[in-house]
PDB file of C-alpha atoms and ligand atoms in Angstrom:
ATOM      1  CA  MET B  28      17.724  -2.879  -3.398  1.00  0.00           C
ATOM      2  CA  THR B  29      21.540  -1.869  -2.987  1.00  0.00           C
ATOM      3  CA  ASP B  30      22.644  -3.128   0.897  1.00  0.00           C
ATOM      4  CA  THR B  31      23.006   0.374   1.844  1.00  0.00           C
ATOM      5  CA  SER B  32      19.561   1.792   0.683  1.00  0.00           C
ATOM      6  CA  SER B  33      17.625   2.885   3.162  1.00  0.00           C
ATOM      7  CA  VAL B  34      14.076   2.567   3.143  1.00  0.00           C
ATOM      8  CA  LEU B  35      11.207   5.172   3.618  1.00  0.00           C
ATOM      9  CA  ILE B  36       7.813   3.893   5.169  1.00  0.00           C
ATOM     10  CA  THR B  37       4.611   6.264   5.636  1.00  0.00           C
ATOM     11  CA  GLY B  38       2.254   5.378   8.397  1.00  0.00           C
ATOM     12  CA  ALA B  39       5.001   4.011  10.204  1.00  0.00           C
ATOM     13  CA  SER B  40       3.896   5.078  13.667  1.00  0.00           C
ATOM     14  CA  SER B  41       1.378   1.268  14.005  1.00  0.00           C
ATOM     15  CA  GLY B  42       0.211  -1.571  12.786  1.00  0.00           C
ATOM     16  CA  ILE B  43       1.364  -3.152   9.571  1.00  0.00           C
ATOM     17  CA  GLY B  44       4.163  -0.316   8.526  1.00  0.00           C
ATOM     18  CA  ALA B  45       5.503   0.045  12.522  1.00  0.00           C
ATOM     19  CA  THR B  46       6.249  -3.984  11.915  1.00  0.00           C
ATOM     20  CA  TYR B  47       8.239  -3.520   8.350  1.00  0.00           C
ATOM     21  CA  ALA B  48       9.895  -0.804  10.474  1.00  0.00           C
ATOM     22  CA  GLU B  49      10.901  -3.624  12.731  1.00  0.00           C
ATOM     23  CA  ARG B  50      11.725  -5.983   9.636  1.00  0.00           C
ATOM     24  CA  PHE B  51      13.667  -3.686   8.062  1.00  0.00           C
ATOM     25  CA  ALA B  52      15.788  -2.308  10.456  1.00  0.00           C
ATOM     26  CA  ARG B  53      16.623  -6.103  11.814  1.00  0.00           C
ATOM     27  CA  ARG B  54      17.857  -6.337   8.324  1.00  0.00           C
ATOM     28  CA  GLY B  55      20.143  -4.124   8.474  1.00  0.00           C
ATOM     29  CA  HIS B  56      18.236  -0.738   6.783  1.00  0.00           C
ATOM     30  CA  ASP B  57      18.501   2.388   7.655  1.00  0.00           C
ATOM     31  CA  LEU B  58      15.288   4.181   8.061  1.00  0.00           C
ATOM     32  CA  VAL B  59      12.983   7.509   7.417  1.00  0.00           C
ATOM     33  CA  LEU B  60       9.426   7.027   9.401  1.00  0.00           C
ATOM     34  CA  VAL B  61       6.785   9.029   8.390  1.00  0.00           C
ATOM     35  CA  ALA B  62       3.580   9.279  10.283  1.00  0.00           C
ATOM     36  CA  ARG B  63       1.285  12.513  12.354  1.00  0.00           C
ATOM     37  CA  ASP B  64       2.247  11.114  15.968  1.00  0.00           C
ATOM     38  CA  LYS B  65       5.769  11.976  16.567  1.00  0.00           C
ATOM     39  CA  ALA B  66       5.636  11.017  20.026  1.00  0.00           C
ATOM     40  CA  ARG B  67       5.364   7.090  18.323  1.00  0.00           C
ATOM     41  CA  LEU B  68       7.777   7.433  15.965  1.00  0.00           C
ATOM     42  CA  ASN B  69      10.227   8.600  18.743  1.00  0.00           C
ATOM     43  CA  ALA B  70       8.895   5.381  20.524  1.00  0.00           C
ATOM     44  CA  LEU B  71      10.129   3.525  17.885  1.00  0.00           C
ATOM     45  CA  SER B  72      12.652   5.217  16.488  1.00  0.00           C
ATOM     46  CA  ALA B  73      14.813   4.796  19.353  1.00  0.00           C
ATOM     47  CA  ARG B  74      13.832   1.548  19.702  1.00  0.00           C
ATOM     48  CA  LEU B  75      14.838   0.412  16.312  1.00  0.00           C
ATOM     49  CA  ARG B  76      18.084   2.117  16.969  1.00  0.00           C
ATOM     50  CA  ASP B  77      18.544   0.200  20.430  1.00  0.00           C
ATOM     51  CA  GLU B  78      17.920  -3.190  19.581  1.00  0.00           C
ATOM     52  CA  THR B  79      19.211  -2.576  15.757  1.00  0.00           C
ATOM     53  CA  GLY B  80      22.510  -0.780  15.598  1.00  0.00           C
ATOM     54  CA  VAL B  81      20.345   1.320  12.316  1.00  0.00           C
ATOM     55  CA  ALA B  82      19.948   4.983  11.268  1.00  0.00           C
ATOM     56  CA  VAL B  83      16.635   6.331  12.150  1.00  0.00           C
ATOM     57  CA  GLU B  84      15.182   9.265  11.336  1.00  0.00           C
ATOM     58  CA  ILE B  85      11.254  10.452  11.453  1.00  0.00           C
ATOM     59  CA  VAL B  86       9.778  12.811   9.738  1.00  0.00           C
ATOM     60  CA  VAL B  87       6.015  14.433  11.525  1.00  0.00           C
ATOM     61  CA  ALA B  88       3.539  14.707   8.265  1.00  0.00           C
ATOM     62  CA  ASP B  89       0.149  14.699   7.337  1.00  0.00           C
ATOM     63  CA  LEU B  90      -0.283  13.214   3.983  1.00  0.00           C
ATOM     64  CA  THR B  91      -3.058  14.464   3.842  1.00  0.00           C
ATOM     65  CA  ASP B  92      -2.145  18.364   3.729  1.00  0.00           C
ATOM     66  CA  PRO B  93      -0.989  18.977   0.467  1.00  0.00           C
ATOM     67  CA  ASP B  94       2.097  21.220   2.523  1.00  0.00           C
ATOM     68  CA  ASP B  95       3.493  18.156   4.232  1.00  0.00           C
ATOM     69  CA  LEU B  96       3.071  15.997   1.404  1.00  0.00           C
ATOM     70  CA  GLY B  97       5.110  18.948  -0.972  1.00  0.00           C
ATOM     71  CA  LEU B  98       7.720  18.169   1.592  1.00  0.00           C
ATOM     72  CA  VAL B  99       7.549  14.024   2.295  1.00  0.00           C
ATOM     73  CA  ALA B 100       7.608  14.371  -1.937  1.00  0.00           C
ATOM     74  CA  LYS B 101      10.401  16.657  -1.843  1.00  0.00           C
ATOM     75  CA  ARG B 102      12.760  14.215   0.851  1.00  0.00           C
ATOM     76  CA  VAL B 103      11.774  11.216  -1.465  1.00  0.00           C
ATOM     77  CA  SER B 104      13.156  12.700  -4.870  1.00  0.00           C
ATOM     78  CA  ASP B 105      16.006  14.316  -2.690  1.00  0.00           C
ATOM     79  CA  ASP B 106      17.668  11.504  -1.053  1.00  0.00           C
ATOM     80  CA  ARG B 107      19.169   9.832  -3.817  1.00  0.00           C
ATOM     81  CA  LYS B 108      20.176   6.762  -0.180  1.00  0.00           C
ATOM     82  CA  ILE B 109      16.359   5.171  -0.054  1.00  0.00           C
ATOM     83  CA  GLY B 110      16.191   2.780  -2.051  1.00  0.00           C
ATOM     84  CA  VAL B 111      12.801   1.291  -1.262  1.00  0.00           C
ATOM     85  CA  LEU B 112       9.484   2.986  -0.721  1.00  0.00           C
ATOM     86  CA  VAL B 113       6.523   1.361   1.241  1.00  0.00           C
ATOM     87  CA  ASN B 114       3.579   4.121   0.460  1.00  0.00           C
ATOM     88  CA  ASN B 115       1.418   1.920   3.521  1.00  0.00           C
ATOM     89  CA  ALA B 116      -0.285   4.903   5.965  1.00  0.00           C
ATOM     90  CA  GLY B 117      -4.251   4.884   5.385  1.00  0.00           C
ATOM     91  CA  ALA B 118      -7.157   4.632   7.057  1.00  0.00           C
ATOM     92  CA  GLY B 119     -11.002   3.351   6.456  1.00  0.00           C
ATOM     93  CA  LEU B 120     -14.540   4.570   7.285  1.00  0.00           C
ATOM     94  CA  ALA B 121     -17.412   3.451   8.210  1.00  0.00           C
ATOM     95  CA  GLY B 122     -20.936   3.574   7.506  1.00  0.00           C
ATOM     96  CA  ALA B 123     -23.656   3.994   4.954  1.00  0.00           C
ATOM     97  CA  PHE B 124     -21.925   6.274   2.046  1.00  0.00           C
ATOM     98  CA  GLU B 125     -24.670   8.224   1.550  1.00  0.00           C
ATOM     99  CA  ARG B 126     -24.416   8.525   5.390  1.00  0.00           C
ATOM    100  CA  GLN B 127     -20.722   8.873   5.185  1.00  0.00           C
ATOM    101  CA  ALA B 128     -19.333  13.124   5.616  1.00  0.00           C
ATOM    102  CA  ILE B 129     -18.008  14.146   1.999  1.00  0.00           C
ATOM    103  CA  ALA B 130     -14.905  15.754   3.991  1.00  0.00           C
ATOM    104  CA  ASP B 131     -14.631  12.514   5.548  1.00  0.00           C
ATOM    105  CA  VAL B 132     -14.943  10.729   1.865  1.00  0.00           C
ATOM    106  CA  GLU B 133     -11.969  13.154   0.308  1.00  0.00           C
ATOM    107  CA  ARG B 134      -9.492  12.672   3.346  1.00  0.00           C
ATOM    108  CA  LEU B 135      -9.598   8.879   3.279  1.00  0.00           C
ATOM    109  CA  VAL B 136      -9.096   9.567  -0.804  1.00  0.00           C
ATOM    110  CA  SER B 137      -6.403  12.214  -0.333  1.00  0.00           C
ATOM    111  CA  LEU B 138      -4.111   9.815   1.665  1.00  0.00           C
ATOM    112  CA  ASN B 139      -5.097   6.464   0.545  1.00  0.00           C
ATOM    113  CA  THR B 140      -4.845   7.680  -2.921  1.00  0.00           C
ATOM    114  CA  THR B 141      -3.266  11.157  -3.948  1.00  0.00           C
ATOM    115  CA  ALA B 142       0.011  10.562  -0.653  1.00  0.00           C
ATOM    116  CA  LEU B 143       0.300   7.060  -2.711  1.00  0.00           C
ATOM    117  CA  LEU B 144       0.777   8.510  -6.418  1.00  0.00           C
ATOM    118  CA  ARG B 145       2.970  11.383  -4.967  1.00  0.00           C
ATOM    119  CA  LEU B 146       5.551   9.645  -3.382  1.00  0.00           C
ATOM    120  CA  SER B 147       5.802   6.797  -6.316  1.00  0.00           C
ATOM    121  CA  HIS B 148       6.504   9.270  -8.699  1.00  0.00           C
ATOM    122  CA  ALA B 149       8.566  11.372  -6.237  1.00  0.00           C
ATOM    123  CA  ALA B 150      10.554   7.879  -5.882  1.00  0.00           C
ATOM    124  CA  ALA B 151      10.446   6.770  -9.305  1.00  0.00           C
ATOM    125  CA  GLY B 152      12.413   9.574 -11.750  1.00  0.00           C
ATOM    126  CA  ASN B 153      15.567   8.317  -9.097  1.00  0.00           C
ATOM    127  CA  PHE B 154      14.963   5.026  -9.794  1.00  0.00           C
ATOM    128  CA  VAL B 155      14.840   4.232 -13.013  1.00  0.00           C
ATOM    129  CA  ALA B 156      17.847   6.817 -13.248  1.00  0.00           C
ATOM    130  CA  ALA B 157      19.342   4.210 -11.031  1.00  0.00           C
ATOM    131  CA  GLY B 158      17.509   1.085 -13.126  1.00  0.00           C
ATOM    132  CA  GLN B 159      17.033   0.184  -9.282  1.00  0.00           C
ATOM    133  CA  GLY B 160      14.796   0.705  -6.521  1.00  0.00           C
ATOM    134  CA  THR B 161      11.513  -1.228  -5.371  1.00  0.00           C
ATOM    135  CA  ILE B 162       8.262   0.549  -4.760  1.00  0.00           C
ATOM    136  CA  VAL B 163       6.389  -1.116  -2.200  1.00  0.00           C
ATOM    137  CA  ASN B 164       2.174  -0.330  -1.908  1.00  0.00           C
ATOM    138  CA  ILE B 165       0.473  -1.554   0.629  1.00  0.00           C
ATOM    139  CA  SER B 166      -3.161  -2.172  -0.923  1.00  0.00           C
ATOM    140  CA  SER B 167      -6.558  -4.857   0.248  1.00  0.00           C
ATOM    141  CA  VAL B 168      -8.418  -7.962  -0.554  1.00  0.00           C
ATOM    142  CA  VAL B 169     -10.960  -5.760  -0.057  1.00  0.00           C
ATOM    143  CA  GLY B 170      -9.996  -3.429  -3.478  1.00  0.00           C
ATOM    144  CA  LEU B 171     -11.407  -6.691  -5.110  1.00  0.00           C
ATOM    145  CA  VAL B 172     -14.343  -7.082  -3.538  1.00  0.00           C
ATOM    146  CA  PRO B 173     -16.974  -4.785  -4.172  1.00  0.00           C
ATOM    147  CA  GLU B 174     -19.551  -6.934  -2.419  1.00  0.00           C
ATOM    148  CA  PHE B 175     -18.375  -5.947   1.095  1.00  0.00           C
ATOM    149  CA  GLY B 176     -19.708  -2.973   1.515  1.00  0.00           C
ATOM    150  CA  GLN B 177     -16.547  -0.895   1.963  1.00  0.00           C
ATOM    151  CA  SER B 178     -17.323   1.244  -1.643  1.00  0.00           C
ATOM    152  CA  VAL B 179     -15.071   4.367  -0.769  1.00  0.00           C
ATOM    153  CA  TYR B 180     -11.924   2.238   0.996  1.00  0.00           C
ATOM    154  CA  GLY B 181     -11.878  -0.763  -1.530  1.00  0.00           C
ATOM    155  CA  ALA B 182     -12.262   2.151  -4.342  1.00  0.00           C
ATOM    156  CA  THR B 183      -9.515   3.529  -3.310  1.00  0.00           C
ATOM    157  CA  LYS B 184      -7.659   0.028  -3.156  1.00  0.00           C
ATOM    158  CA  ALA B 185      -8.442  -0.807  -6.305  1.00  0.00           C
ATOM    159  CA  PHE B 186      -6.653   2.173  -7.483  1.00  0.00           C
ATOM    160  CA  VAL B 187      -3.568   1.319  -5.829  1.00  0.00           C
ATOM    161  CA  LEU B 188      -3.558  -2.239  -7.199  1.00  0.00           C
ATOM    162  CA  TYR B 189      -4.552  -1.015 -10.766  1.00  0.00           C
ATOM    163  CA  LEU B 190      -1.131   1.985 -10.086  1.00  0.00           C
ATOM    164  CA  SER B 191       1.116  -0.914  -8.802  1.00  0.00           C
ATOM    165  CA  GLN B 192       0.783  -3.380 -11.623  1.00  0.00           C
ATOM    166  CA  GLY B 193       1.041  -1.021 -13.963  1.00  0.00           C
ATOM    167  CA  LEU B 194       4.022   0.745 -13.234  1.00  0.00           C
ATOM    168  CA  ALA B 195       4.814  -3.025 -12.296  1.00  0.00           C
ATOM    169  CA  LEU B 196       4.439  -3.550 -16.313  1.00  0.00           C
ATOM    170  CA  GLU B 197       6.035   0.136 -17.098  1.00  0.00           C
ATOM    171  CA  LEU B 198       8.976   0.464 -14.262  1.00  0.00           C
ATOM    172  CA  GLY B 199      10.093  -3.708 -13.523  1.00  0.00           C
ATOM    173  CA  PRO B 200      12.201  -2.936 -17.545  1.00  0.00           C
ATOM    174  CA  LYS B 201      13.661  -0.555 -16.263  1.00  0.00           C
ATOM    175  CA  GLY B 202      14.711  -2.123 -13.184  1.00  0.00           C
ATOM    176  CA  VAL B 203      12.681  -1.338 -10.372  1.00  0.00           C
ATOM    177  CA  TYR B 204      10.311  -4.130  -8.726  1.00  0.00           C
ATOM    178  CA  VAL B 205       6.376  -2.431  -7.198  1.00  0.00           C
ATOM    179  CA  GLN B 206       4.694  -4.916  -5.612  1.00  0.00           C
ATOM    180  CA  ALA B 207       1.292  -4.674  -4.336  1.00  0.00           C
ATOM    181  CA  VAL B 208       0.845  -6.209  -0.782  1.00  0.00           C
ATOM    182  CA  LEU B 209      -3.479  -7.036  -0.186  1.00  0.00           C
ATOM    183  CA  PRO B 210      -3.810  -7.882   3.013  1.00  0.00           C
ATOM    184  CA  ALA B 211      -7.304  -9.230   4.247  1.00  0.00           C
ATOM    185  CA  ALA B 212      -8.609  -8.330   7.501  1.00  0.00           C
ATOM    186  CA  THR B 213      -5.615  -7.701  10.403  1.00  0.00           C
ATOM    187  CA  ARG B 214      -5.178  -7.091  14.258  1.00  0.00           C
ATOM    188  CA  THR B 215      -4.324  -3.324  13.919  1.00  0.00           C
ATOM    189  CA  GLU B 216      -5.980  -0.196  14.510  1.00  0.00           C
ATOM    190  CA  ILE B 217      -7.744   0.015  12.145  1.00  0.00           C
ATOM    191  CA  TRP B 218     -10.492  -1.221  12.960  1.00  0.00           C
ATOM    192  CA  GLU B 219     -11.016   0.930  16.325  1.00  0.00           C
ATOM    193  CA  ARG B 220      -9.602   3.815  13.964  1.00  0.00           C
ATOM    194  CA  SER B 221     -12.177   3.759  11.228  1.00  0.00           C
ATOM    195  CA  GLY B 222     -15.047   3.839  12.846  1.00  0.00           C
ATOM    196  CA  ALA B 223     -15.617  -0.478  12.592  1.00  0.00           C
ATOM    197  CA  ASP B 224     -18.790  -1.382  14.971  1.00  0.00           C
ATOM    198  CA  PRO B 225     -16.460  -4.184  17.258  1.00  0.00           C
ATOM    199  CA  GLU B 226     -19.201  -7.252  16.842  1.00  0.00           C
ATOM    200  CA  LYS B 227     -18.707  -6.801  12.810  1.00  0.00           C
ATOM    201  CA  VAL B 228     -15.148  -7.254  13.323  1.00  0.00           C
ATOM    202  CA  PRO B 229     -13.928 -10.385  11.136  1.00  0.00           C
ATOM    203  CA  PRO B 230     -11.345 -12.691  12.493  1.00  0.00           C
ATOM    204  CA  LEU B 231      -7.634 -11.108  12.237  1.00  0.00           C
ATOM    205  CA  MET B 232      -4.575 -12.263  11.206  1.00  0.00           C
ATOM    206  CA  ASP B 233      -1.708 -11.745  13.466  1.00  0.00           C
ATOM    207  CA  VAL B 234      -0.108  -8.487  11.996  1.00  0.00           C
ATOM    208  CA  GLY B 235       3.560  -9.608  11.811  1.00  0.00           C
ATOM    209  CA  GLU B 236       3.023 -12.774   9.965  1.00  0.00           C
ATOM    210  CA  LEU B 237       0.978 -10.574   7.628  1.00  0.00           C
ATOM    211  CA  VAL B 238       4.036  -8.283   7.282  1.00  0.00           C
ATOM    212  CA  ASP B 239       6.847 -11.804   7.099  1.00  0.00           C
ATOM    213  CA  ALA B 240       4.399 -13.163   4.247  1.00  0.00           C
ATOM    214  CA  ALA B 241       4.555  -9.957   2.728  1.00  0.00           C
ATOM    215  CA  LEU B 242       8.269  -9.374   2.746  1.00  0.00           C
ATOM    216  CA  VAL B 243       8.091 -13.529   1.657  1.00  0.00           C
ATOM    217  CA  GLY B 244       7.005 -11.789  -1.339  1.00  0.00           C
ATOM    218  CA  PHE B 245       8.998  -9.365  -1.688  1.00  0.00           C
ATOM    219  CA  ASP B 246      11.581 -11.389  -1.765  1.00  0.00           C
ATOM    220  CA  ARG B 247      10.649 -13.457  -3.626  1.00  0.00           C
ATOM    221  CA  ARG B 248      10.287 -10.140  -6.819  1.00  0.00           C
ATOM    222  CA  GLU B 249       5.976 -11.216  -6.691  1.00  0.00           C
ATOM    223  CA  PRO B 250       4.321  -8.710  -8.387  1.00  0.00           C
ATOM    224  CA  ILE B 251       0.708  -9.080  -6.377  1.00  0.00           C
ATOM    225  CA  THR B 252       1.684 -10.816  -2.765  1.00  0.00           C
ATOM    226  CA  ILE B 253      -2.210 -11.777  -1.568  1.00  0.00           C
ATOM    227  CA  PRO B 254      -1.401 -13.273   1.943  1.00  0.00           C
ATOM    228  CA  ALA B 255      -4.510 -14.719   3.637  1.00  0.00           C
ATOM    229  CA  LEU B 256      -5.239 -16.347  -0.537  1.00  0.00           C
ATOM    230  CA  HIS B 257      -3.378 -20.740   0.441  1.00  0.00           C
ATOM    231  CA  GLU B 258      -4.811 -20.951  -3.128  1.00  0.00           C
ATOM    232  CA  GLY B 259      -2.295 -19.093  -5.627  1.00  0.00           C
ATOM    233  CA  ALA B 260      -4.274 -20.706  -8.415  1.00  0.00           C
ATOM    234  CA  HIS B 261      -7.391 -18.715  -8.164  1.00  0.00           C
ATOM    235  CA  TRP B 262      -5.949 -15.460  -8.634  1.00  0.00           C
ATOM    236  CA  ASP B 263      -3.360 -17.069 -11.565  1.00  0.00           C
ATOM    237  CA  ALA B 264      -7.657 -17.851 -12.933  1.00  0.00           C
ATOM    238  CA  TYR B 265      -8.752 -14.740 -12.417  1.00  0.00           C
ATOM    239  CA  GLN B 266      -5.883 -13.397 -14.484  1.00  0.00           C
ATOM    240  CA  ALA B 267      -6.289 -15.295 -16.936  1.00  0.00           C
ATOM    241  CA  ALA B 268      -9.793 -14.543 -17.311  1.00  0.00           C
ATOM    242  CA  ARG B 269      -9.112 -10.807 -17.453  1.00  0.00           C
ATOM    243  CA  LEU B 270      -6.363 -11.525 -19.590  1.00  0.00           C
ATOM    244  CA  VAL B 271      -8.592 -13.609 -22.798  1.00  0.00           C
ATOM    245  CA  MET B 272     -10.893 -10.876 -22.093  1.00  0.00           C
ATOM    246  CA  ILE B 273      -8.777  -7.911 -23.506  1.00  0.00           C
ATOM    247  CA  GLN B 274      -8.230  -9.660 -26.709  1.00  0.00           C
ATOM    248  CA  GLY B 275     -12.120  -8.808 -27.045  1.00  0.00           C
ATOM    249  CA  PHE B 276     -11.800  -4.486 -26.732  1.00  0.00           C
ATOM    250  CA  GLY B 277     -10.223  -4.732 -30.070  1.00  0.00           C
ATOM    251  CA  GLN B 278     -13.547  -4.380 -31.563  1.00  0.00           C
ATOM    252  CA  THR B 279     -14.554  -1.557 -34.565  1.00  0.00           C
ATOM    253  CA  GLN B 280     -18.498  -2.826 -33.582  1.00  0.00           C
ATOM    254  CA  PRO B 281     -20.736  -3.266 -30.275  1.00  0.00           C
ATOM    255  CA  ALA B 282     -21.323  -7.093 -29.778  1.00  0.00           C
ATOM    256  CA  GLU B 283     -24.457  -9.066 -31.059  1.00  0.00           C
ATOM    257  CA  ARG B 284     -26.436  -8.826 -28.057  1.00  0.00           C
ATOM    258  CA  TYR B 285     -25.934  -4.133 -28.776  1.00  0.00           C
ATOM    259  CA  ARG B 286     -27.176  -4.210 -31.853  1.00  0.00           C
ATOM    260  CA  ILE B 287     -30.778  -3.205 -32.289  1.00  0.00           C
ATOM    261  CA  ALA B 288     -32.756  -5.892 -33.585  1.00  0.00           C
ATOM    262  CA  GLY B 289     -34.966  -4.444 -36.973  1.00  0.00           C
TER     263      GLY B 289
HETATM  264  N1  NAP L  19      -5.396  -3.409   9.192  1.00  0.00           N
HETATM  265  C1  NAP L  19      -6.303  -4.501   8.084  1.00  0.00           C
HETATM  266  O1  NAP L  19      -7.641  -5.351   8.456  1.00  0.00           O
HETATM  267  C2  NAP L  19      -5.752  -3.705   6.887  1.00  0.00           C
HETATM  268  C3  NAP L  19      -6.582  -5.358   5.792  1.00  0.00           C
HETATM  269  C4  NAP L  19      -6.584  -5.050   3.701  1.00  0.00           C
HETATM  270  C5  NAP L  19      -5.574  -3.222   4.176  1.00  0.00           C
HETATM  271  N2  NAP L  19      -4.397  -2.892   5.075  1.00  0.00           N
HETATM  272  C6  NAP L  19      -3.668  -1.935   4.951  1.00  0.00           C
HETATM  273  O2  NAP L  19      -3.009  -1.429   5.525  1.00  0.00           O
HETATM  274  C7  NAP L  19      -2.503  -0.223   5.914  1.00  0.00           C
HETATM  275  C8  NAP L  19      -1.676   0.177   7.284  1.00  0.00           C
HETATM  276  O3  NAP L  19      -2.963   0.260   8.395  1.00  0.00           O
HETATM  277  P1  NAP L  19      -3.251  -0.878   9.377  1.00  0.00           P
HETATM  278  O4  NAP L  19      -4.054  -1.473   9.028  1.00  0.00           O
HETATM  279  O5  NAP L  19      -1.212  -0.847   9.646  1.00  0.00           O
HETATM  280  O6  NAP L  19      -3.185   0.399  10.499  1.00  0.00           O
HETATM  281  P2  NAP L  19      -3.139   0.929  11.863  1.00  0.00           P
HETATM  282  O7  NAP L  19      -2.829   0.660  12.622  1.00  0.00           O
HETATM  283  O8  NAP L  19      -4.007   2.944  11.885  1.00  0.00           O
HETATM  284  O9  NAP L  19      -1.909   2.707  10.460  1.00  0.00           O
HETATM  285  C9  NAP L  19      -2.215   3.234   9.733  1.00  0.00           C
HETATM  286  C10 NAP L  19      -1.064   4.376   9.631  1.00  0.00           C
HETATM  287  O10 NAP L  19      -0.631   5.665   8.980  1.00  0.00           O
HETATM  288  C11 NAP L  19      -0.904   6.616   9.595  1.00  0.00           C
HETATM  289  N3  NAP L  19      -2.009   7.558   8.928  1.00  0.00           N
HETATM  290  C12 NAP L  19      -2.979   7.412   8.727  1.00  0.00           C
HETATM  291  N4  NAP L  19      -3.270   9.080   8.804  1.00  0.00           N
HETATM  292  C13 NAP L  19      -1.997   9.555   8.114  1.00  0.00           C
HETATM  293  C14 NAP L  19      -2.232  10.518   7.159  1.00  0.00           C
HETATM  294  N5  NAP L  19      -2.740  11.408   7.351  1.00  0.00           N
HETATM  295  N6  NAP L  19      -1.191  11.188   7.842  1.00  0.00           N
HETATM  296  C15 NAP L  19       0.325  10.229   7.858  1.00  0.00           C
HETATM  297  N7  NAP L  19      -0.013   9.431   8.309  1.00  0.00           N
HETATM  298  C16 NAP L  19      -1.006   8.775   8.613  1.00  0.00           C
HETATM  299  C17 NAP L  19      -0.710   6.301  11.086  1.00  0.00           C
HETATM  300  O11 NAP L  19      -0.297   7.230  11.364  1.00  0.00           O
HETATM  301  P3  NAP L  19      -0.333   8.305  12.981  1.00  0.00           P
HETATM  302  O12 NAP L  19      -1.686   8.098  12.896  1.00  0.00           O
HETATM  303  O13 NAP L  19       0.348   8.583  13.420  1.00  0.00           O
HETATM  304  O14 NAP L  19      -0.628   9.431  11.401  1.00  0.00           O
HETATM  305  C18 NAP L  19      -0.266   4.770  10.785  1.00  0.00           C
HETATM  306  O15 NAP L  19       0.929   4.849  11.082  1.00  0.00           O
HETATM  307  C19 NAP L  19      -3.367   1.281   5.289  1.00  0.00           C
HETATM  308  O16 NAP L  19      -2.709   1.434   4.476  1.00  0.00           O
HETATM  309  C20 NAP L  19      -4.353   0.367   5.709  1.00  0.00           C
HETATM  310  O17 NAP L  19      -5.700   0.374   4.407  1.00  0.00           O
HETATM  311  C21 NAP L  19      -5.663  -2.673   6.727  1.00  0.00           C
END
């Protein structure tokens, strides 16, 4: 990232996205803030302009709307000043899978995966051509834990993690840094918005501490940042186990345990 690059943040009207906006503004970056709530974006942009002197533009868009998403993607690909894309907009969905309305499920998948994919693709073209640029994708530890019982939300976050890992390998050698951030439970509006039972909300990390930790990983150019994971060696062991397994995928014969006796 050059010092003059601007940062486009989706879901910047509250929570993690608004906190990223503040932190990048304090680092001196101009901002493009995307979300649906115009009044909140206006209030945040006015405050950040006053407090930091950076230029802040807002783009009011519903990223589940194909036309709005197309306009934001066009903005990402047309604006060569954007050097950092933070794909943060996302939502959760409470309730048992069979009782979730399919329209809500599809909207969640569209926001958490399709929008992020489309904007990453729009940014990648410019970033590869420039030989630099950064994509930050907000995943979740839920993407690693089907046991949490949030199957659709977790699946979208597993998609984000996988895509980020793949893009880090593909785009890294072309000068593009891709970071997946996996927050654990963090104090934002997402719990209320997703219809979570207040009695079942776990202990929450402060959103400022979460984003500051994610930015430590960003400054170190970490591909995966999991602020709540105190034992970093556990992630390394998980990765090592996966890499060992890869060697077994090149077999042309089924494993012994799947052979029919006889
Ligand atoms: N908080 C946690 O515990 C936690 C843990 C792991 C991962 N995460 C992830 O962190 C990210 C940010 O969530 P948060 O916790 O900061 O929640 P949040 O405060 O509810 O923020 C969500 C942001 O996304 C925007 N958004 C929602 N639907 C949108 C749409 N259709 N189009 C455009 N923007 C939309 C919201 O703005 P508008 O309503 O103005 O559109 C808001 O700015 C999400 O991807 C979430 O999955 C959160």
